[in-house]
GROMACS .gro file of C-alpha atoms in nm:
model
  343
    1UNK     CA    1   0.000   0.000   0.000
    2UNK     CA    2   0.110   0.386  -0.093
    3UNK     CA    3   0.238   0.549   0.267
    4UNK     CA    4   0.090   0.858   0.343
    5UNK     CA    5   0.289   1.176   0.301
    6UNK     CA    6   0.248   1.479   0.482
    7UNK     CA    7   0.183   1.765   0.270
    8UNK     CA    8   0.413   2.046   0.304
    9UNK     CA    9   0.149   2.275   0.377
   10UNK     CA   10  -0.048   2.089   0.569
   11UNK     CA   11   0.029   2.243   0.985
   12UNK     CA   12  -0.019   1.926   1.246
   13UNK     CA   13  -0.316   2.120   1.505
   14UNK     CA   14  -0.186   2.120   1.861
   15UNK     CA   15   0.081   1.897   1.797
   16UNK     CA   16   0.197   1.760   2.143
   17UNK     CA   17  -0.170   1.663   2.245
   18UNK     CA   18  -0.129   1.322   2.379
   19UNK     CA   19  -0.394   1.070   2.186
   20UNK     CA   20  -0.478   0.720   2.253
   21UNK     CA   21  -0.656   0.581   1.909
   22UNK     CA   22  -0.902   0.400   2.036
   23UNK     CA   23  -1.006   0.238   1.726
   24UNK     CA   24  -0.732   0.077   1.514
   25UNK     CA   25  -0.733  -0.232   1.288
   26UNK     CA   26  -0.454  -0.454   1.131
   27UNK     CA   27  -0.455  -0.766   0.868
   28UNK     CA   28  -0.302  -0.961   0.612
   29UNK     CA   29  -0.580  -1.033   0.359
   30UNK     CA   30  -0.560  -1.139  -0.017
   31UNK     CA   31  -0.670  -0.821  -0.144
   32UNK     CA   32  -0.514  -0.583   0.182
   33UNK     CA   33  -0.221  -0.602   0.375
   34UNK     CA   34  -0.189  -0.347   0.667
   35UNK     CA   35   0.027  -0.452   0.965
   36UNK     CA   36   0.245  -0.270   1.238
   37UNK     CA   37   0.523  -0.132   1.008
   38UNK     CA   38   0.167   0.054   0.801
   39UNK     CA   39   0.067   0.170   1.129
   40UNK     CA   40   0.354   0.325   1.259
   41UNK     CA   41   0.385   0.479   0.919
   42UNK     CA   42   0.087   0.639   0.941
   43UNK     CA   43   0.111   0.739   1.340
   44UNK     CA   44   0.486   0.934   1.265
   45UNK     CA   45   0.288   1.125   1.063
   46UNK     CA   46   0.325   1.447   1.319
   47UNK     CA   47   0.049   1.412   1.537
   48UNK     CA   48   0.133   1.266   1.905
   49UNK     CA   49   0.026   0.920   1.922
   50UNK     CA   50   0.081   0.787   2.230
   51UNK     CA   51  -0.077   0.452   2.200
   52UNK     CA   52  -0.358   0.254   2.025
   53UNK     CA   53  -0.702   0.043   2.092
   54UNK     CA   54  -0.664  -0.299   1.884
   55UNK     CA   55  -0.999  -0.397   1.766
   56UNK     CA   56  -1.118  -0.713   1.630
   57UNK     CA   57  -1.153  -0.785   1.263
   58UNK     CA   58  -1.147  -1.169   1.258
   59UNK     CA   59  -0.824  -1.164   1.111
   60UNK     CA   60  -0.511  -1.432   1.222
   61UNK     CA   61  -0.837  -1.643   1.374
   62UNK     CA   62  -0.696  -1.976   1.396
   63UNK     CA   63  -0.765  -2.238   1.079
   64UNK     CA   64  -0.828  -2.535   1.295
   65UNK     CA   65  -0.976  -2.658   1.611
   66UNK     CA   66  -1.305  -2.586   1.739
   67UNK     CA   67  -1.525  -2.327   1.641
   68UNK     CA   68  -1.561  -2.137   1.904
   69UNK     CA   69  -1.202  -2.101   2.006
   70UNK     CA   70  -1.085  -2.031   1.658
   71UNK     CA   71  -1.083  -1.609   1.773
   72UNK     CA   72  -0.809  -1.686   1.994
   73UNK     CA   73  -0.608  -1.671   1.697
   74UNK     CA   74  -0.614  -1.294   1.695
   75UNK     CA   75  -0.576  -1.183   2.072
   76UNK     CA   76  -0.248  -1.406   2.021
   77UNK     CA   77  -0.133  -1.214   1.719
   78UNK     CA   78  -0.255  -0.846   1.879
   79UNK     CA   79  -0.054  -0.951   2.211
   80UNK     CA   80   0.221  -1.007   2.001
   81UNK     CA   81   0.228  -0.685   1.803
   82UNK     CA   82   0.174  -0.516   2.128
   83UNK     CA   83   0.465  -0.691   2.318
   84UNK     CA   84   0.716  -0.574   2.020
   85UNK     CA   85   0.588  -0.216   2.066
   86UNK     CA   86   0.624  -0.218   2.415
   87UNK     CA   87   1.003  -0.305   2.368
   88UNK     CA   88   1.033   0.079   2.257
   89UNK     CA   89   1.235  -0.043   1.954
   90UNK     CA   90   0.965   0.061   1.722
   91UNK     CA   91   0.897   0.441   1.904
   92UNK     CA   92   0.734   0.595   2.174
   93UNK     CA   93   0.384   0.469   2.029
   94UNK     CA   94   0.193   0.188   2.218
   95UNK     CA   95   0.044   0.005   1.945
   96UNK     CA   96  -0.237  -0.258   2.065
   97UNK     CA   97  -0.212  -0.142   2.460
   98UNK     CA   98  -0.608  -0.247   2.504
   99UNK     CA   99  -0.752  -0.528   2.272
  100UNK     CA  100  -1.083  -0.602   2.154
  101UNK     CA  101  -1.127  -0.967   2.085
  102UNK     CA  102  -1.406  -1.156   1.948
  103UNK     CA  103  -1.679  -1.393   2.043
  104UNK     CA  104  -1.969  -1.537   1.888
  105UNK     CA  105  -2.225  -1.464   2.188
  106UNK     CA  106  -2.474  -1.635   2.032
  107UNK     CA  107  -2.312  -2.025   2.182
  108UNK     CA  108  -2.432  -1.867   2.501
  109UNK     CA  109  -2.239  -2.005   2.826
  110UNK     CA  110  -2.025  -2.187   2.618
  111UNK     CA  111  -1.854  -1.836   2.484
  112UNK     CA  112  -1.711  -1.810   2.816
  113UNK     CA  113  -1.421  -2.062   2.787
  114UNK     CA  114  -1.305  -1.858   2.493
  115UNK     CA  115  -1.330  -1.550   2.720
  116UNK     CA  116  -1.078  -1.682   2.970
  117UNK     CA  117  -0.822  -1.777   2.725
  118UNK     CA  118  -0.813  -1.470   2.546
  119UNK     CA  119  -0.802  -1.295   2.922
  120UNK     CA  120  -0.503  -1.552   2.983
  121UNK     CA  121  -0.316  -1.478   2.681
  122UNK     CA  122  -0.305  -1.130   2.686
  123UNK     CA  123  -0.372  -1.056   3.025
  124UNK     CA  124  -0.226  -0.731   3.047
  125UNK     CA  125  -0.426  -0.599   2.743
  126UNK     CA  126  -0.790  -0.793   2.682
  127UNK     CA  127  -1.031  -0.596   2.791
  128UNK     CA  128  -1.334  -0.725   2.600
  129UNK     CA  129  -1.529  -0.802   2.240
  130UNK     CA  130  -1.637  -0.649   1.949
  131UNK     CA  131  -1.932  -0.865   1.770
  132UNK     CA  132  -2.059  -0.707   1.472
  133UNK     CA  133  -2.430  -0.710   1.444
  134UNK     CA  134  -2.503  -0.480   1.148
  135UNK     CA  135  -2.804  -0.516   0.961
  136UNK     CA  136  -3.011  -0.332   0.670
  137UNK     CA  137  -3.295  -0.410   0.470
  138UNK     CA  138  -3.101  -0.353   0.121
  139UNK     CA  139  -2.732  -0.557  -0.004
  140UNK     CA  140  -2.552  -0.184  -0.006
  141UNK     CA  141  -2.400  -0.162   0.332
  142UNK     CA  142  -2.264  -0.539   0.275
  143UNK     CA  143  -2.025  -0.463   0.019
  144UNK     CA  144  -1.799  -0.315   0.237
  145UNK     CA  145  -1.769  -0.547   0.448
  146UNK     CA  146  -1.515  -0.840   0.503
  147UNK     CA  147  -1.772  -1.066   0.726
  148UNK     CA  148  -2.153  -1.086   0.648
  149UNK     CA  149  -2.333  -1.087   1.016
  150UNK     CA  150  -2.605  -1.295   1.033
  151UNK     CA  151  -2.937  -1.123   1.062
  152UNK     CA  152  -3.069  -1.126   1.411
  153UNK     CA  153  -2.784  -1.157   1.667
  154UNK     CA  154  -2.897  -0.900   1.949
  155UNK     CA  155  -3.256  -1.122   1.929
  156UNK     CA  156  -3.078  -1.488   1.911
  157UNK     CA  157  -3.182  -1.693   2.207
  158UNK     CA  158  -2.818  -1.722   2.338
  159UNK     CA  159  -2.665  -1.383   2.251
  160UNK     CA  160  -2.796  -1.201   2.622
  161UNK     CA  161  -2.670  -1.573   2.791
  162UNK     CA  162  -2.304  -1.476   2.582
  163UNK     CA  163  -2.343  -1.161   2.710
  164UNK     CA  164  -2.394  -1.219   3.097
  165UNK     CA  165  -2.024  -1.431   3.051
  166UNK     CA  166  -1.910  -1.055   2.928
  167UNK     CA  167  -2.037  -0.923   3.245
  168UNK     CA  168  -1.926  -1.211   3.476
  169UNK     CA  169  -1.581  -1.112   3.386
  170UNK     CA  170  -1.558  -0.724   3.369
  171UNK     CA  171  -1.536  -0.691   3.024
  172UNK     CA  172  -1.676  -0.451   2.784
  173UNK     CA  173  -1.876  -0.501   2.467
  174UNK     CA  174  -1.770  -0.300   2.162
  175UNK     CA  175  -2.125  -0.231   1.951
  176UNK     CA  176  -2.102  -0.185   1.565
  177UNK     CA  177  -2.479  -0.120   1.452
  178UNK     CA  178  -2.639   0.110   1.200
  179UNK     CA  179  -2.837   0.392   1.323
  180UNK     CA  180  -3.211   0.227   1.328
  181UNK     CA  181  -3.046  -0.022   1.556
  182UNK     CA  182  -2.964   0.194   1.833
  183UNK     CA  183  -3.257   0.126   2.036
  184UNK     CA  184  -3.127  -0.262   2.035
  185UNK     CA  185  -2.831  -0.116   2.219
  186UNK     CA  186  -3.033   0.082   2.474
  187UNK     CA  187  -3.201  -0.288   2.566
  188UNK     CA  188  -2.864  -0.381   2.609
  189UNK     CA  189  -2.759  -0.193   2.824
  190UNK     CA  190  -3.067  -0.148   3.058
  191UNK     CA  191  -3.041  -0.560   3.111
  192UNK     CA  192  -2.666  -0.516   3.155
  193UNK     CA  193  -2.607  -0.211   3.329
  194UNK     CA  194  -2.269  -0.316   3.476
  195UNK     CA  195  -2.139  -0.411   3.191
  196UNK     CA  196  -1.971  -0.126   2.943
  197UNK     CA  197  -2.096  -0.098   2.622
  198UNK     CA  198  -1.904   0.149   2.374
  199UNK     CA  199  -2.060   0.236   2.070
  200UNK     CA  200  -1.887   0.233   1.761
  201UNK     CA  201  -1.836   0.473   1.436
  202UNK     CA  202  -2.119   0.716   1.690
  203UNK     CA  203  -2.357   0.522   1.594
  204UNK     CA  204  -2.345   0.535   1.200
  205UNK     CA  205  -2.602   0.718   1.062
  206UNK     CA  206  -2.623   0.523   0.732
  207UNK     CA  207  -2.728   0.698   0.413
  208UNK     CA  208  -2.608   0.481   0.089
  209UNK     CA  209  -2.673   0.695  -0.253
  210UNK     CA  210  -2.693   0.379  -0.424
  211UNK     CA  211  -3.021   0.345  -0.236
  212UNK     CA  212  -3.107   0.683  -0.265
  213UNK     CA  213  -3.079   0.831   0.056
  214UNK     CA  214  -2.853   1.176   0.132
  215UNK     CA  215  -2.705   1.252   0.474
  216UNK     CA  216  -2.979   1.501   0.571
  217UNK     CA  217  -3.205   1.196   0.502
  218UNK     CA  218  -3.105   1.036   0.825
  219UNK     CA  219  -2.991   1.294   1.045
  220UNK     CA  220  -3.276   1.323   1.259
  221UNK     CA  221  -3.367   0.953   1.299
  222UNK     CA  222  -3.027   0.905   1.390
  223UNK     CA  223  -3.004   1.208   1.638
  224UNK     CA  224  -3.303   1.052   1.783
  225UNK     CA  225  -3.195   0.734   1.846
  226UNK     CA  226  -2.894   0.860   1.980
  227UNK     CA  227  -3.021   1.101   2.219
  228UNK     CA  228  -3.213   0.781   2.410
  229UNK     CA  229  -2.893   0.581   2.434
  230UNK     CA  230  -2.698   0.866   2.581
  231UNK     CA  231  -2.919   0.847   2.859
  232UNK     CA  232  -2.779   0.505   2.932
  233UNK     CA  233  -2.480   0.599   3.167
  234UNK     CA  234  -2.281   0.291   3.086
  235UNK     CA  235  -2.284   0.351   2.737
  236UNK     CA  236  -1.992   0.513   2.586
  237UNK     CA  237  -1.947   0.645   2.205
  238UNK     CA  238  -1.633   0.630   2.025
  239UNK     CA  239  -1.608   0.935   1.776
  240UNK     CA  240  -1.527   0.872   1.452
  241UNK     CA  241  -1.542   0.620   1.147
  242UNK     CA  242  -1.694   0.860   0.941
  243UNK     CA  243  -1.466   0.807   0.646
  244UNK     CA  244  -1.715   0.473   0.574
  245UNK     CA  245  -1.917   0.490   0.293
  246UNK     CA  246  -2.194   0.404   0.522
  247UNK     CA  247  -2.257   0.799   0.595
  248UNK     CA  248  -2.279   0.819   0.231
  249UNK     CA  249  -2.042   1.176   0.282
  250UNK     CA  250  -1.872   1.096  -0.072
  251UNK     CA  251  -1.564   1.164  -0.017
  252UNK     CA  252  -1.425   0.856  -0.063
  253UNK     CA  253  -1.538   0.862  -0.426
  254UNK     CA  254  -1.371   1.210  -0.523
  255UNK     CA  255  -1.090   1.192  -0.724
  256UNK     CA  256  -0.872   1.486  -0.492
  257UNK     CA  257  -0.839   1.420  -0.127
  258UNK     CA  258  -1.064   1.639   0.142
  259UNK     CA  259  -0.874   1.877   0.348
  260UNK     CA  260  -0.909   1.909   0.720
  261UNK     CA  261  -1.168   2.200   0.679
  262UNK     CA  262  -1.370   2.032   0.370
  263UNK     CA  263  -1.427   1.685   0.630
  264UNK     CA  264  -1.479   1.944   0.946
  265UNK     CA  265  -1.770   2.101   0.759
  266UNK     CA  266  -1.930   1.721   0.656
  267UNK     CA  267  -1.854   1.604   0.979
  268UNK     CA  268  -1.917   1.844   1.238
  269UNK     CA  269  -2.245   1.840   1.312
  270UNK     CA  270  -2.192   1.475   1.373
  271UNK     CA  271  -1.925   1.497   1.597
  272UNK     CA  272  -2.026   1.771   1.782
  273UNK     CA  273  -2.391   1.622   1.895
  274UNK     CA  274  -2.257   1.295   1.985
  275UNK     CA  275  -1.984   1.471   2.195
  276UNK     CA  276  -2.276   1.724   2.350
  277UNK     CA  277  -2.487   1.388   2.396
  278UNK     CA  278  -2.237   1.196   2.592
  279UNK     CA  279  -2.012   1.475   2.761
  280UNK     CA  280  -1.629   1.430   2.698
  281UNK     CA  281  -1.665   1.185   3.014
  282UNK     CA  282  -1.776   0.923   2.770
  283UNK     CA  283  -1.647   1.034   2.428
  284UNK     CA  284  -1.294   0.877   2.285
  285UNK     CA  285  -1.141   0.956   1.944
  286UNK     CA  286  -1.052   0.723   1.702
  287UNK     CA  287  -0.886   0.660   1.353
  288UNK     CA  288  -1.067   0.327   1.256
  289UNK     CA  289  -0.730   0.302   1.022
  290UNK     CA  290  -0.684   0.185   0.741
  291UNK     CA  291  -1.105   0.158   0.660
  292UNK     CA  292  -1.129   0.553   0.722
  293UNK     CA  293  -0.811   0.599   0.478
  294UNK     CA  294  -1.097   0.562   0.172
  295UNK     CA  295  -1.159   0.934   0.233
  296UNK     CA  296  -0.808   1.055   0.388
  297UNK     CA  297  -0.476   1.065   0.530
  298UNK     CA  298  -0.422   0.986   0.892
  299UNK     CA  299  -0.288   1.286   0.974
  300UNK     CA  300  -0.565   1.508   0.781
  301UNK     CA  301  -0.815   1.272   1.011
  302UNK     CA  302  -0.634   1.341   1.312
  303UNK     CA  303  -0.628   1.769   1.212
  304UNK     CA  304  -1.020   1.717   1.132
  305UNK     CA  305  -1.116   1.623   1.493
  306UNK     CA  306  -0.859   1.867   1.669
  307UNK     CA  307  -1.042   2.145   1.465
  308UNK     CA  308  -1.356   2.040   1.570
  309UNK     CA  309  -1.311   2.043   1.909
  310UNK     CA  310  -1.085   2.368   1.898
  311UNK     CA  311  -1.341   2.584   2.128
  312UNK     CA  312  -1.301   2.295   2.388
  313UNK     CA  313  -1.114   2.322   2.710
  314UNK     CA  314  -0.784   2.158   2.786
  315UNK     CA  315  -0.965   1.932   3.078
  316UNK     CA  316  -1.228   1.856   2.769
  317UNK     CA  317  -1.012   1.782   2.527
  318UNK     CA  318  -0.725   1.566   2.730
  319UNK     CA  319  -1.097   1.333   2.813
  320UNK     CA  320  -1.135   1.297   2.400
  321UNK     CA  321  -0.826   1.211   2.282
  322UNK     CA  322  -0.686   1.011   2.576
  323UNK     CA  323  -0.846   1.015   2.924
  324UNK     CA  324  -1.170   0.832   2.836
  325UNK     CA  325  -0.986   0.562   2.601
  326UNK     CA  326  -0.707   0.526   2.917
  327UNK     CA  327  -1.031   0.476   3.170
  328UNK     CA  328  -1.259   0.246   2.948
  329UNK     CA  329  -0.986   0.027   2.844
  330UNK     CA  330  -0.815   0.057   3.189
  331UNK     CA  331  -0.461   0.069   2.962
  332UNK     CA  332  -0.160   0.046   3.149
  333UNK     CA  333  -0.003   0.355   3.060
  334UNK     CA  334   0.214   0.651   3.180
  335UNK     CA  335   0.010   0.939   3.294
  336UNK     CA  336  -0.038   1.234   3.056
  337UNK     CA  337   0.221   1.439   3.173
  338UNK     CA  338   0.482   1.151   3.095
  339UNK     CA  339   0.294   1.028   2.741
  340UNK     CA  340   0.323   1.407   2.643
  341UNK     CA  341   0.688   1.418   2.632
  342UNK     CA  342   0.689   1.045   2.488
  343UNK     CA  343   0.784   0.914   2.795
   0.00000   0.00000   0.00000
């Protein structure tokens, strides 16, 4: 794959502001390869990255044994990754200090086995799951993705039974839905409300032009929705992934890359009600790199959020891009005073 390259004029915002990505995704596919060296590539980019969220994407999943266990496969490989960046060889960046794992909740009690492996494999850094459960009544969304969910997971007769092993161990559940789902998530997490749930991409208000719907289209459903999850206090939102297609934004079909101030106008309104919804408290920032590189450069990504939040205060701002993502995950890291000089 092409590495990014800073353009000359393009000025890093507040460069020293310590970030955890709380959203980051590596593989070795047929048709993509984007490991650690891509990654630090992209995170030496100027901004200051002090570590990184793995998150599941069924990749390095075993090839044999049992079914259920076969996920293992990637909390190995993620542990690994993350005990080479921990040697300091490869920079001050933490890649892969929390890791999101995951589990087919719908085999019910029997998930949990695979639950304390993963938690004995990388027990410094698992600190829960990520199931997919996206669904929509056309083929568009589906294209996109590597791994088809089946329809109705949240309603399956074992997927709450998966989830109670979830709770049992103090680990959190990392929800990727479309918007019209989000009241699935509120059930959630009113029968599970010690257990963390952190909501994905904000929540995705989906608006495909290939079936016809613009972004204004599903604004206010999806502000809706979102509003009544908020209210859920163990819900948290992780802002960004709007460099999908799903939003239907475009830019990923232009022929020039956006600037910062072209995706700040798109994305603003976005960003800024999910972050007035859920209070910086229970907001992190994330990358979701490489699938948000369809639209831009990390970097660019990274400028587009700081300039977003530029009216917020220090205390507000240290929450988004690190404190909430260092709480949720409970990462093992040097406090902010120490990850700001890349300590």
């Amino acid at each position: 794959m092409n590495c990014p390259i800073v353009e000359p004029e393009l000025e890093i915002i507040e460069p020293d502001l310590p970030i955890i990505d709380a959203h980051q995704h590596l593989f070795d596919r047929p048709s993509r390869r984007y490991m650690m060296e891509d990654y630090l590539t992209d995170v030496s980019t100027g901004h200051n990255i002090v570590a990184s969220v793995y998150v599941e994407t069924q990749a390095m999943a075993r090839a044999f044994g049992p079914e259920d266990m076969r996920p293992l496969g990637e909390v190995e490989f993620a542990n690994g990754v993350a005990a080479m960046s921990a040697s300091g060889i490869y920079g001050h960046t933490r890649v892969a200090a929390g890791i999101v794992g995951f589990a087919d909740l719908t085999m019910g009690d029997q998930i949990g086995e695979l639950l304390d492996r993963s938690m004995e494999v990388a027990r410094d850094r698992f600190r829960g799951i990520r199931q997919i459960t996206i669904e929509h009544s056309t083929e568009t969304p589906y294209k996109y993705m590597t791994h088809r969910p089946p329809r109705g997971l949240m309603d399956h007769p074992g997927f709450r039974r998966g989830f109670q092993q979830l709770e049992l161990r103090g680990l959190t559940f990392d929800a990727a839905v479309l918007h019209h789902q989000l009241p699935k998530i509120g059930e959630l997490a009113d029968q599970f409300p010690e257990t963390t749930i952190v909501l994905n991409h904000l929540g995705m208000a989906v608006a495909m032009p290939e079936d016809g719907v613009k972004p204004e289209d599903s604004f206010d459903a999806w502000l809706a929705n979102l509003t009544d999850l908020a209210a859920r206090p163990n819900v948290v939102c992780k802002v960004g992934g709007l460099g999908m297609p799903f939003w239907g934004f475009g830019f990923d079909e232009r022929p020039a890359r956006p600037s910062y101030l072209d995706l700040a106008a798109a994305w603003g309104p976005y960003i800024e009600a999910g972050i007035e919804l859920f209070s910086p408290d229970r907001c992190m920032m994330q990358s979701n790199f490489p699938v948000d590189s369809r639209t831009c450069d990390y970097p660019v990504l990274w400028n587009t959020m700081k300039h977003i939040v530029r009216n917020y205060s220090p205390a507000e701002k240290a929450k988004l891009f690190h404190g909430t993502a260092k709480r949720v995950y409970r990462l093992d890291l040097p406090d902010e005073n120490d990850s700001a000089s890349g300590a």
